[in-house]
Short mmCIF file of C-alpha atoms and ligand atoms in Angstrom, two decimals:
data_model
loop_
_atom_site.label_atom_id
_atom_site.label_comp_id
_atom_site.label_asym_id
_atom_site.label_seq_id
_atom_site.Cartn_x
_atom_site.Cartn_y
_atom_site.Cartn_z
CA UNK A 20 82.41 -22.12 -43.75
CA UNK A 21 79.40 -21.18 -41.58
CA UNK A 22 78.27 -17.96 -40.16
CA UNK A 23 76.88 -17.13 -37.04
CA UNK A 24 76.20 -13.91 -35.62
CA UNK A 25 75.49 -13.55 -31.90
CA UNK A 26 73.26 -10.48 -31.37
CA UNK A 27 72.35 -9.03 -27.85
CA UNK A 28 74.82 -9.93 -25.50
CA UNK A 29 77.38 -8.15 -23.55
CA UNK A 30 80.46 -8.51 -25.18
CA UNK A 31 83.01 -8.65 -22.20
CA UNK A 32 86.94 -8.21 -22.39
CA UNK A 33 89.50 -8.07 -19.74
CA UNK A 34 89.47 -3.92 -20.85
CA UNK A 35 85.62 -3.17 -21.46
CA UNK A 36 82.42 -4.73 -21.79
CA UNK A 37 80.18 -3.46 -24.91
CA UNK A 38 76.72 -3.97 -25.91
CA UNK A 39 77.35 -5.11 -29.50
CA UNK A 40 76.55 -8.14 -32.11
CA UNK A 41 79.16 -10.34 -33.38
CA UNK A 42 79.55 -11.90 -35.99
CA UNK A 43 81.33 -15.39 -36.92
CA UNK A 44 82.82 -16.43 -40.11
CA UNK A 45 84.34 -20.07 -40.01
CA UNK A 46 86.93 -20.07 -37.52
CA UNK A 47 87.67 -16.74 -36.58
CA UNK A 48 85.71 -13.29 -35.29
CA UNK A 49 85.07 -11.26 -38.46
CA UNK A 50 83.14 -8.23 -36.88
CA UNK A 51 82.51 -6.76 -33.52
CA UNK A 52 79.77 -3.52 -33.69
CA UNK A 53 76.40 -2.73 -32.92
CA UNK A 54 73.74 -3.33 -35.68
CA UNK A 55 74.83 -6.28 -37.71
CA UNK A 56 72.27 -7.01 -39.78
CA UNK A 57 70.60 -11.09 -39.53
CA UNK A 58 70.93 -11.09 -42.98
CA UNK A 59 74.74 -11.26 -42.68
CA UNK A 60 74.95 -14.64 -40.99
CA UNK A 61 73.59 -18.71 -41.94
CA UNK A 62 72.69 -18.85 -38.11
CA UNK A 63 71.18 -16.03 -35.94
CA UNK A 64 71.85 -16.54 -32.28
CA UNK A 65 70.05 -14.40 -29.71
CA UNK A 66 72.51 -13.66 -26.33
CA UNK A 67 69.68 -11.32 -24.64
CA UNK A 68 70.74 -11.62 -20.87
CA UNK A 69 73.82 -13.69 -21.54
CA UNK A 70 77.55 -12.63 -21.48
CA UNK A 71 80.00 -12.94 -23.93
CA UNK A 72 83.22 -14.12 -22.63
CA UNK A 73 86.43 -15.16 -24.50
CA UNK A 74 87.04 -19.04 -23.77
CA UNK A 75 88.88 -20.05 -20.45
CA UNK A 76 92.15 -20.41 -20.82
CA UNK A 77 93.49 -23.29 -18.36
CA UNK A 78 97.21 -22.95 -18.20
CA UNK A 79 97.82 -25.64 -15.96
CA UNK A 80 96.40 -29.41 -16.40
CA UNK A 81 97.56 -32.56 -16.15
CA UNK A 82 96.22 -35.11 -18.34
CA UNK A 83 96.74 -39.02 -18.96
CA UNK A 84 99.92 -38.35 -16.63
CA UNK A 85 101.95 -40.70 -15.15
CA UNK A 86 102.44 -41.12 -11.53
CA UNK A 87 103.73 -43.96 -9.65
CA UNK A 88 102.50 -46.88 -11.41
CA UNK A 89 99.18 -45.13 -12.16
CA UNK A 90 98.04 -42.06 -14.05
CA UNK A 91 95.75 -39.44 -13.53
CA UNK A 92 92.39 -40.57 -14.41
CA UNK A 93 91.24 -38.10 -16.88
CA UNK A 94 92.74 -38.49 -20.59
CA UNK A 95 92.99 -35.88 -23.09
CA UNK A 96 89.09 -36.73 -24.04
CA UNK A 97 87.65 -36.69 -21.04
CA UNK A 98 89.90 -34.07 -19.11
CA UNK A 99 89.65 -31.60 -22.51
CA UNK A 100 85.34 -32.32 -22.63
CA UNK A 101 84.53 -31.54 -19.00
CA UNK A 102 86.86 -28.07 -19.93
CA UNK A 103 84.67 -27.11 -22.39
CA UNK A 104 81.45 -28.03 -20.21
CA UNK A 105 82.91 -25.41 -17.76
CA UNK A 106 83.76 -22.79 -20.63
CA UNK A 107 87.27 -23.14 -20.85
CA UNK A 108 88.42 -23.47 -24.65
CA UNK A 109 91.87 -24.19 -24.30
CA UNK A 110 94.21 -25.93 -22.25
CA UNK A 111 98.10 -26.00 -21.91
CA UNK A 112 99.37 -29.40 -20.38
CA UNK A 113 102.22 -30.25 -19.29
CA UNK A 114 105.03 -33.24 -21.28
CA UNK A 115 107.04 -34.60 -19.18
CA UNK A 116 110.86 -35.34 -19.80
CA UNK A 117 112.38 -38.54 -18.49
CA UNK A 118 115.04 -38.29 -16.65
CA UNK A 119 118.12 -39.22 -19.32
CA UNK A 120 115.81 -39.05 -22.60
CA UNK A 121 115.28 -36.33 -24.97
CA UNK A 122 112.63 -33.86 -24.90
CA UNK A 123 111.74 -34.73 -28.08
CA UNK A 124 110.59 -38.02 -26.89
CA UNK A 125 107.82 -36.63 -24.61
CA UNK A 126 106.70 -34.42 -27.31
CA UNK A 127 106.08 -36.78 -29.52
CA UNK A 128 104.49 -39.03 -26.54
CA UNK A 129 101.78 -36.33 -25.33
CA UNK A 130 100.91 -35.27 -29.13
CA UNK A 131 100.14 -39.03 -29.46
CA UNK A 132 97.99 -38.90 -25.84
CA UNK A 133 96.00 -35.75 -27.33
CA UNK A 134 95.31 -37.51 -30.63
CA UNK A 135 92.22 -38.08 -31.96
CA UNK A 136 90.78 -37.30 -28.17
CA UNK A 137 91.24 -33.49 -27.73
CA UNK A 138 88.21 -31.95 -27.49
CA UNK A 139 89.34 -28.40 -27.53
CA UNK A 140 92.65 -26.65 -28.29
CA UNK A 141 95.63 -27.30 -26.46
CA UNK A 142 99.39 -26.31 -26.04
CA UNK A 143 102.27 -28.06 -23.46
CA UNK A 144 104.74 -26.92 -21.79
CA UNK A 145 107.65 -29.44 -21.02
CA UNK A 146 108.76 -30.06 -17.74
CA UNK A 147 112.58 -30.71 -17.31
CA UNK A 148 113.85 -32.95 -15.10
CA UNK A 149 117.02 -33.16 -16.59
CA UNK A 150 119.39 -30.95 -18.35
CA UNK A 151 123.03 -31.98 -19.75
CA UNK A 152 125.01 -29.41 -22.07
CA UNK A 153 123.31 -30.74 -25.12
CA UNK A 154 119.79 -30.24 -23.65
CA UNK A 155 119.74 -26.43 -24.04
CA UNK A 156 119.72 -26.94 -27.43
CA UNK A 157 116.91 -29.23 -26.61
CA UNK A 158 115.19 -26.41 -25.42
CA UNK A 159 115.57 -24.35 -28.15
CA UNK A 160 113.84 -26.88 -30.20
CA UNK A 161 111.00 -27.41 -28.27
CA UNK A 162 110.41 -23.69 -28.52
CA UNK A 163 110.51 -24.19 -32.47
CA UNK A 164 107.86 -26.59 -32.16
CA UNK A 165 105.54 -24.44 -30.01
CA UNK A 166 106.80 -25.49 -26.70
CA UNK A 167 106.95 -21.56 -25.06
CA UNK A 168 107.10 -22.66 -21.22
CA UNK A 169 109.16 -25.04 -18.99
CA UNK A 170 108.24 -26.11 -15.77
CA UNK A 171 111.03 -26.90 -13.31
CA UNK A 172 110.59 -28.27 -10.08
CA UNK A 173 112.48 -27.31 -6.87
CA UNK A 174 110.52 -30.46 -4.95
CA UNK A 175 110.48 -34.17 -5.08
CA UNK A 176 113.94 -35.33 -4.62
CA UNK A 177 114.94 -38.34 -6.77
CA UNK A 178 112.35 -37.98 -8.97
CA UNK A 179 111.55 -34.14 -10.68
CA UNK A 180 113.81 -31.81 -8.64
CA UNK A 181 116.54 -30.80 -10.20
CA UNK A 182 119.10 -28.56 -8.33
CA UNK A 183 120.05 -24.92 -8.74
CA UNK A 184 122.73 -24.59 -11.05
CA UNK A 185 119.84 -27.14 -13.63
CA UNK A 186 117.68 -24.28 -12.96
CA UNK A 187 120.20 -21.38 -13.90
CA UNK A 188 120.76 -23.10 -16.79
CA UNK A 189 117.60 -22.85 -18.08
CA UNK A 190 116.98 -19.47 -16.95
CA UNK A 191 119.50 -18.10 -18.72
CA UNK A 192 118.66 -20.53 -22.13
CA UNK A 193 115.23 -18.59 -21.65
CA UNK A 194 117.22 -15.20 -22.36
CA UNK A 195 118.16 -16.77 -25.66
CA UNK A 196 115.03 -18.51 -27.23
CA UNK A 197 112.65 -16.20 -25.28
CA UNK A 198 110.71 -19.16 -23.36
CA UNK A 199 109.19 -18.65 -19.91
CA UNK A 200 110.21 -20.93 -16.97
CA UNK A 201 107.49 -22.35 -15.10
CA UNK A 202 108.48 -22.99 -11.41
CA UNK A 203 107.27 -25.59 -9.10
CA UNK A 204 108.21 -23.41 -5.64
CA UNK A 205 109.00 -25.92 -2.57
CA UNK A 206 112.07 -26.23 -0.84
CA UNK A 207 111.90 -29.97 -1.43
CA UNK A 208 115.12 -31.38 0.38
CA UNK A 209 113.81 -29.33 3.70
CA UNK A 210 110.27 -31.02 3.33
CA UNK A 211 111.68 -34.24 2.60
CA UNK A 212 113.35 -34.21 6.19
CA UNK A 213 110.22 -33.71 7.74
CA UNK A 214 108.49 -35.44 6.13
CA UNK A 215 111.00 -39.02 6.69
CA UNK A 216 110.65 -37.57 10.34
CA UNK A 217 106.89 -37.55 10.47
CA UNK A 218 106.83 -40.91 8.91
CA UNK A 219 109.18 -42.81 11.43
CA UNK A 220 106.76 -40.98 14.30
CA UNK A 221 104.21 -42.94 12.97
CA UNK A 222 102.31 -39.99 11.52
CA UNK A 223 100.82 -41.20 8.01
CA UNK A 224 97.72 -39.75 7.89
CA UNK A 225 96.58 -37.51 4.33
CA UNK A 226 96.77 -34.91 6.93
CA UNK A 227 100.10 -35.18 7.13
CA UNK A 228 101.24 -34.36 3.90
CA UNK A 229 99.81 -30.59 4.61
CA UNK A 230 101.70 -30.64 8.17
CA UNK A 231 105.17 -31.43 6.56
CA UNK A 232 105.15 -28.72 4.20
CA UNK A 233 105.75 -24.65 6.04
CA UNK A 234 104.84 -22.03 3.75
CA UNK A 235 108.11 -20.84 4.62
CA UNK A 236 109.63 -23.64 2.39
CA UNK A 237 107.16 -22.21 -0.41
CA UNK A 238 108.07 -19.07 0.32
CA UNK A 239 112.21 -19.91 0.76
CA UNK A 240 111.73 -21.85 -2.77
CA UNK A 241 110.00 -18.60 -4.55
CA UNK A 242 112.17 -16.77 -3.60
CA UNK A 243 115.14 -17.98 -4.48
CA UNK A 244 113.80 -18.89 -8.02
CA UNK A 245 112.96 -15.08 -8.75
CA UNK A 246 116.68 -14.38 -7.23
CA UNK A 247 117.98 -16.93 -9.95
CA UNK A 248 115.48 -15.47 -12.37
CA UNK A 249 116.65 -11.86 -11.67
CA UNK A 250 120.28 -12.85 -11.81
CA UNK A 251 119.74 -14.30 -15.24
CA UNK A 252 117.83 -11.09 -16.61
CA UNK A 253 114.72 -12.84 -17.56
CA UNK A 254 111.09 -13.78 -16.58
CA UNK A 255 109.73 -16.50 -14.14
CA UNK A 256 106.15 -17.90 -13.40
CA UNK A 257 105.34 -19.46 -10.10
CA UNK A 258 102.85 -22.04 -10.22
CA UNK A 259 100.26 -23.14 -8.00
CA UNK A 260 100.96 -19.90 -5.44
CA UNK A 261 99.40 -21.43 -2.23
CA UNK A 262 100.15 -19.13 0.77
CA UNK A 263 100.92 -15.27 1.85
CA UNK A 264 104.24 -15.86 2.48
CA UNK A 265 105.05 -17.10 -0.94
CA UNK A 266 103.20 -14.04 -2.36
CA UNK A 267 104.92 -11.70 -0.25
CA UNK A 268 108.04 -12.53 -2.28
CA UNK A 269 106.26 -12.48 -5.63
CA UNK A 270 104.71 -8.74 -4.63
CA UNK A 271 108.10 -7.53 -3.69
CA UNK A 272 109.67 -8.64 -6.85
CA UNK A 273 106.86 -7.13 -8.55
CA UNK A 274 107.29 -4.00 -6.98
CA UNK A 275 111.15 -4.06 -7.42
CA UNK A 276 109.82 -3.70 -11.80
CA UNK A 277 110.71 -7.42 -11.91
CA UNK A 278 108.91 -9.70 -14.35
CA UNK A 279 107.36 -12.39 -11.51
CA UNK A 280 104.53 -13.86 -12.55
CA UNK A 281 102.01 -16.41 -10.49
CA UNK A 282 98.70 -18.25 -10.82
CA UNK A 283 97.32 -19.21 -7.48
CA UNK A 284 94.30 -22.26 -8.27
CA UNK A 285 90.53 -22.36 -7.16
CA UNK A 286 91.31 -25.17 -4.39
CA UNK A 287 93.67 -22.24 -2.17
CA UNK A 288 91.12 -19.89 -2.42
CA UNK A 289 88.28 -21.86 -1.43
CA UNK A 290 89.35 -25.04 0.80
CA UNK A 291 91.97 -24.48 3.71
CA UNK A 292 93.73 -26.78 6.38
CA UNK A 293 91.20 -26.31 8.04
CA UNK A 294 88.67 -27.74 5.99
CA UNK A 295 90.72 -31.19 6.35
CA UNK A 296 91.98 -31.27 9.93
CA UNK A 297 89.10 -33.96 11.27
CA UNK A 298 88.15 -35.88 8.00
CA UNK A 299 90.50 -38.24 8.35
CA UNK A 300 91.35 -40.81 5.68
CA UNK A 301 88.93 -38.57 3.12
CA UNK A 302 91.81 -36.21 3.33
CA UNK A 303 93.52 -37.86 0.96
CA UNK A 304 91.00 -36.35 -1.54
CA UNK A 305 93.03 -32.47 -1.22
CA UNK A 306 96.28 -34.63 -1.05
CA UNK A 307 97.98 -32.34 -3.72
CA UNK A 308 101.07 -29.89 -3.80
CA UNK A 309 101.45 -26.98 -2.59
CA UNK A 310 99.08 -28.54 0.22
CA UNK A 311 95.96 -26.93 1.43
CA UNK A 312 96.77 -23.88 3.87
CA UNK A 313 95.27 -21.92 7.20
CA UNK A 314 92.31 -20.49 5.98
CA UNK A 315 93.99 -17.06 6.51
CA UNK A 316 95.99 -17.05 3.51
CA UNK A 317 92.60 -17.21 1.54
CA UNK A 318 92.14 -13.34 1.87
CA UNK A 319 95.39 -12.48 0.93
CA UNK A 320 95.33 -14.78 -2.28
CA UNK A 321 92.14 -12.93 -2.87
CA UNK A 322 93.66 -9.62 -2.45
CA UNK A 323 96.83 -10.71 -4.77
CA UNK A 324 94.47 -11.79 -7.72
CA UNK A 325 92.91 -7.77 -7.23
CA UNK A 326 96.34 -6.04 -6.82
CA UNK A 327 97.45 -7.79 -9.55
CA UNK A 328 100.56 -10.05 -7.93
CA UNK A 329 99.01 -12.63 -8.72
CA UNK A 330 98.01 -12.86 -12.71
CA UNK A 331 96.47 -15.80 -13.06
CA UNK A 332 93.95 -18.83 -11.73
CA UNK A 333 94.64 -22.24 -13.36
CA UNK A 334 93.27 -25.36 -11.96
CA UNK A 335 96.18 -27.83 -11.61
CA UNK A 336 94.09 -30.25 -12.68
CA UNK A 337 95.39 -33.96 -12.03
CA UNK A 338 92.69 -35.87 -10.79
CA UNK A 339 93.11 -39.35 -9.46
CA UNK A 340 90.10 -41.64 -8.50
CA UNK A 341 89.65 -42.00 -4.62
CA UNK A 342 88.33 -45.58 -4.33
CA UNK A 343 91.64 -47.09 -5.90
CA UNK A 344 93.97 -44.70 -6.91
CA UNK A 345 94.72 -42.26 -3.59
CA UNK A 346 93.87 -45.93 -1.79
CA UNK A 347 97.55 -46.75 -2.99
CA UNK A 348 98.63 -44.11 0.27
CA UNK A 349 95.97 -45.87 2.75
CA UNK A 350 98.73 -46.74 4.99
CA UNK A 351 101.65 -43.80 4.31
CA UNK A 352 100.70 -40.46 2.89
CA UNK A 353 103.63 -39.77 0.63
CA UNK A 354 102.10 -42.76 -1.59
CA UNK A 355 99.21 -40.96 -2.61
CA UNK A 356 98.88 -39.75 -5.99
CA UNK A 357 99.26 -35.64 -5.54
CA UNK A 358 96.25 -33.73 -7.21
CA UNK A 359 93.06 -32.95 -6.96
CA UNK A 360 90.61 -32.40 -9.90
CA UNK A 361 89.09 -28.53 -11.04
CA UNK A 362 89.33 -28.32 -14.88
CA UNK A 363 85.29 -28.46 -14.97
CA UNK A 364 84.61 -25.98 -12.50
CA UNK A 365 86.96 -23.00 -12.50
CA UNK A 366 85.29 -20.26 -14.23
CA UNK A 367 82.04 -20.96 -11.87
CA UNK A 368 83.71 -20.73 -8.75
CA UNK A 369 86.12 -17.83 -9.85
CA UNK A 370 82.82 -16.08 -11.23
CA UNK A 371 80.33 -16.64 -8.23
CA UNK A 372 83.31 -16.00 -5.66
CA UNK A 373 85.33 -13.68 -7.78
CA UNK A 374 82.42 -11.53 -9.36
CA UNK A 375 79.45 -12.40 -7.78
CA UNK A 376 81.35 -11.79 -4.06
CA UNK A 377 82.85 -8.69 -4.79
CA UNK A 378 86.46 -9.46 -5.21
CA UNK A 379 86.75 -7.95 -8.70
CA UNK A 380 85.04 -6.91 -11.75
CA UNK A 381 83.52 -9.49 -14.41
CA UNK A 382 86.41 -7.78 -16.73
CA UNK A 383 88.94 -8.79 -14.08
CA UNK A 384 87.33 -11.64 -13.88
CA UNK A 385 88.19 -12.50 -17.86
CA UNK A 386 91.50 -11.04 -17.69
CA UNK A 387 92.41 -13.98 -14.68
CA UNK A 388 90.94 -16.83 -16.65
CA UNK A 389 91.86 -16.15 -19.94
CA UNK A 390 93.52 -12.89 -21.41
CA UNK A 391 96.21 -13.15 -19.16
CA UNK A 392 97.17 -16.71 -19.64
CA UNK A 393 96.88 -16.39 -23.41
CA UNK A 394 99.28 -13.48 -23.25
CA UNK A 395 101.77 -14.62 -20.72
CA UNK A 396 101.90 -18.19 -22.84
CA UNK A 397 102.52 -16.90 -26.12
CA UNK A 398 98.62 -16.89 -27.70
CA UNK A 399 97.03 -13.66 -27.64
CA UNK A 400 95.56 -12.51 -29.46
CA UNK A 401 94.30 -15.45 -31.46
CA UNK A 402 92.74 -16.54 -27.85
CA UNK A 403 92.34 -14.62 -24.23
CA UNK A 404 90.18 -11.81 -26.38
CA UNK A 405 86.79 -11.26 -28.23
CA UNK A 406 88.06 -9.23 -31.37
CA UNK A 407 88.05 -9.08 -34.98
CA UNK A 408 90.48 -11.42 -36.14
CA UNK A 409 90.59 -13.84 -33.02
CA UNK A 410 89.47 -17.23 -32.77
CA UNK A 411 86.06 -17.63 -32.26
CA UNK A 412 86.48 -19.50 -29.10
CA UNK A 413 83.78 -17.88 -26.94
CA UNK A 414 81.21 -18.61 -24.26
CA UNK A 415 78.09 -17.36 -23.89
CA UNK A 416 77.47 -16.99 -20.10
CA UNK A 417 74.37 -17.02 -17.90
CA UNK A 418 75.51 -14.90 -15.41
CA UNK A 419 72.11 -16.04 -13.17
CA UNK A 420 72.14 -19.61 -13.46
CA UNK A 421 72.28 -21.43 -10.34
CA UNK A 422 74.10 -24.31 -10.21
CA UNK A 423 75.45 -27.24 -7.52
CA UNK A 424 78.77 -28.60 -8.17
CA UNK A 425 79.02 -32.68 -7.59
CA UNK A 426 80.33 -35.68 -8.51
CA UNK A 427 77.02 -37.00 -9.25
CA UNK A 428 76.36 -35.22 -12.13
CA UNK A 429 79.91 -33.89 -12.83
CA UNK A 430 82.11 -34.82 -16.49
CA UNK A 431 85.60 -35.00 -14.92
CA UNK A 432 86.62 -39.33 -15.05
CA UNK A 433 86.88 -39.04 -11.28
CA UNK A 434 84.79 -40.23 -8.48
CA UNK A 435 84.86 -37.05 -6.25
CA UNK A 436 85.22 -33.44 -6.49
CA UNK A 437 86.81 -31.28 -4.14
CA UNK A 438 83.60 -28.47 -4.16
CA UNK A 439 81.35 -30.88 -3.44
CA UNK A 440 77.93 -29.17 -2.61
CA UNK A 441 79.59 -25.68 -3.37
CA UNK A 442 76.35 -23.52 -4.79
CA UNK A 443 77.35 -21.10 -7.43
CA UNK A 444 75.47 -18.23 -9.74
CA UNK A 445 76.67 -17.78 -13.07
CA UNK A 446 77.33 -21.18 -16.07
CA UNK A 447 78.27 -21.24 -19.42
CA UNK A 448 75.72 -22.20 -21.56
CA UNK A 449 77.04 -22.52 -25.17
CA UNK A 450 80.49 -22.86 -25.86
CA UNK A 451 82.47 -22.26 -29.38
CA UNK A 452 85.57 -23.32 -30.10
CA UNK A 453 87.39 -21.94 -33.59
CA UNK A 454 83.32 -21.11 -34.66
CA UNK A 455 82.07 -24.66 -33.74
CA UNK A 456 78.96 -24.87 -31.39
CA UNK A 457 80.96 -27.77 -29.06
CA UNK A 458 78.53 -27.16 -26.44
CA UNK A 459 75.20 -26.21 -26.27
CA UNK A 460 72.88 -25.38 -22.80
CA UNK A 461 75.48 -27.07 -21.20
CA UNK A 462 75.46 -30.29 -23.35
CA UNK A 463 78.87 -31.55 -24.70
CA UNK A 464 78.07 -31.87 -28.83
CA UNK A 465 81.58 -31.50 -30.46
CA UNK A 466 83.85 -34.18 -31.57
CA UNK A 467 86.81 -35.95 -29.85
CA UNK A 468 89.94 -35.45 -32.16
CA UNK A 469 88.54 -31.82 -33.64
CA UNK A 470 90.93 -29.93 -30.65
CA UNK A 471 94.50 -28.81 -32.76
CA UNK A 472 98.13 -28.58 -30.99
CA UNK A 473 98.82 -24.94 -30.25
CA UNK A 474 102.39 -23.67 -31.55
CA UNK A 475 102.78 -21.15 -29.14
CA UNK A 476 105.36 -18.21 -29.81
CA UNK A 477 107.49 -17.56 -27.01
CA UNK A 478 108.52 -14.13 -25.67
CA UNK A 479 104.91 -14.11 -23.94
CA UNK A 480 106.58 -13.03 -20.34
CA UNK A 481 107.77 -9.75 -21.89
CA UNK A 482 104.26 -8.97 -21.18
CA UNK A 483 103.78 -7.05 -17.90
O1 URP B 9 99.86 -32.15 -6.51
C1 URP B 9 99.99 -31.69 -7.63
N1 URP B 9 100.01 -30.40 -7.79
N2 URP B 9 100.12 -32.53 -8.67
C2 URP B 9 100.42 -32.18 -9.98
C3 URP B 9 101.89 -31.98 -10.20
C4 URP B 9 102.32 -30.58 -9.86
O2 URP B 9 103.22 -30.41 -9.05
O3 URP B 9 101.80 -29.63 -10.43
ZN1 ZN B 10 103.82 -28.42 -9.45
ZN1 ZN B 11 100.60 -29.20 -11.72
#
């Protein structure tokens, strides 16, 4: 197996940042420490100026998924490459159940999507949308096989929603086989009343889809899952945390010593209501859920991700071509594929507006993107840390390259992005994933196929 040794660079963990060398052997970190000789490694890579940052961890994409007829445009090939063009080294995507089949099923189906295209490593979570007697033990299977996390969703009547005593269930299962729920936070049957209202007013503008949906229903729906959560003794993760009123309930549950977890996503930190009031039909580009908010919440997401209610920044990533795909809602907003694309760019804007504003430190900055995800979803510490004994997924980082985000010269399979123009400092340069050079100055060289399924061990939200 080769050996490379990376000498120079600023070895940077969510708890310190060291000047050291390290060294490479095959798949894995065999040695962290100043001084390692050149003589100890086949390749000798020189990191003067560059950081050393354990590989993004995106714990929340969407790939080759199916939505109304279509799916989102980015397969397991595509979506997985432009992820390791931005740095990030693993993904965790999400299987979906059909209603009245077995889990098993959409295993099997998303292992078959990732195969032979993966470009990086990747783990799923399994979204429920249906849970008779005999599907706990369902559940309990899936965690055998790696499955860790379950994403329930309190919006979308009639087709993902499921009600509360389907969520209870599965809360309490979690007590048993040590999974984490993963909780889509809307009140959906109060959104779907205004939004039936907003429609027979005529009102089906993109804009519209942010109108019909109060933070208080985010904030009502959080809620009540950390209530159910609490009731059943166990952990809960809210995904996609959009507004301050929603984190208001995660930081009191977090100060109450309960285990509440959230990830807010680049697109509610950076784009706001605002943003989209007067752009008309292009609105349906940030036509995703939670919807965009006021541009005051920003701050306060900002200050969660520092305090530490909020753990976590995923992308959400479930892009969907503009020209024909969110066309299908020209005419009525609810028909537009939800979700906007990110996987490519999240560790530059979290670094340039995270870091590079002042929000929080560089090790903060790892400890959002990947330490944190990797221990909360049942990997660390073969991933979310540089150490001896890891994986030797790693980026080296140019903390002072400039670079303009578009869809010109983006690698996401989709015809916009939603940070169009944005100018940020700081790129990864070379990536490796499990010791392989995948990318190199920013160039995609690995292979399609060479990313692995991730058996994931569960128990990861007894961190705190
Ligand atoms: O609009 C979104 N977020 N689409 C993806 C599905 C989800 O709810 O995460
Ligand atoms: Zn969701
Ligand atoms: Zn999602």
């Amino acid at each position: 197996m080769a050996s490379v040794l990376i000498q120079n660079g600023s070895i940077v963990n969510a708890d310190s940042t060291v000047h050291a060398d390290l060294l490479i052997d095959g798949a894995t970190i065999k040695e962290i420490r100043a001084g390692i000789p050149a003589s100890a490694a086949q390749t000798v890579v020189d990191a003067r100026g560059l950081l050393l940052l354990p590989g993004g961890i995106d714990a929340h994409t969407h790939l080759d998924m199916p939505f109304g007829g279509s799916k989102s445009a980015d397969d397991f090939e595509t979506g997985t490459r432009a992820a390791a063009i931005g740095g990030t080294t693993t993904i965790v995507d999400f299987a979906i159940q059909a209603r009245g089949t077995k889990m098993r099923t959409a295993l099997d189906t998303w292992w078959k999507k990732a195969e032979g295209k993966a470009c990086i490593d990747y783990g799923l979570h399994m979204i429920v949308t249906d849970l008779p007697d005999a599907g706990l033990e369902d559940m309990d299977e899936m965690v055998r096989e790696g499955v860790a996390s379950f994403k329930l969703f309190m919006a979308y009547p009639n087709v993902l929603m499921v009600d509360d005593a389907t969520i209870f269930k599965a809360l309490r299962q979690t007590a048993k086989n040590g999974a984490l729920i993963c909780m889509h936070a809307e009140n959906g049957s109060v959104i779907d009343v205004i939004v039936q209202q907003a429609l027979a007013e005529g009102k089906t503008a993109p804009i519209y889809h942010s109108l019909t949906r109060p933070t208080v229903a985010e904030a009502e729906a959080v809620h009540r899952a950390i209530a159910m959560a609490e009731i059943a003794g166990v952990p809960i993760y809210i995904v996609h945390l959009s507004s301050e009123d929603a984190l208001n309930q995660v930081r009191e549950a977090r100060d109450r010593g309960l285990p509440a977890f959230a990830e807010t996503c680049p697109q509610y930190l950076l784009l706001s209501l605002e943003d989209v009031a007067d752009i008309g039909w292009e609105g349906a580009k940030y036509v995703f859920t939670p919807p965009l908010r006021e541009r005051r919440n920003q701050a306060k997401l900002w200050d969660g991700l520092r305090a530490d209610h909020l753990q976590v920044v995923s992308t959400d990533h479930c892009p969907f071509c503009f020209a024909d795909q969110k066309a299908l809602g020209k005419d009525d907003f609810t028909k537009i594929p939800n979700g906007g694309p990110g996987i490519e760019n999240r560790l530059q804007l979290l670094h340039h507006h995270g870091v590079g504003q002042g929000n929080f430190s560089i090790n903060r900055f790892v400890e959002l993107v990947s330490t944190a995800p990797a221990r909360i979803f049942g990997m660390y510490p073969k991933k979310g840390v540089l150490a001896e004994g890891s994986d030797a997924d790693l980026v080296l980082w140019d903390p002072a390259e400039d670079y303009t985000i578009s869809a010109a010269t983006h690698h996401m399979r989709v015809d916009y992005s939603m940070f169009e123009g944005f100018r940020v400092r700081g790129n990864a340069r070379d990536v490796y994933s499990r010791g392989e050079l995948i990318v190199s100055k920013g160039e995609f060289i690995g292979k399609p196929g060479r990313g692995n399924y991730l058996r994931r061990d569960a128990r990861g939200g007894a961190w705190t």
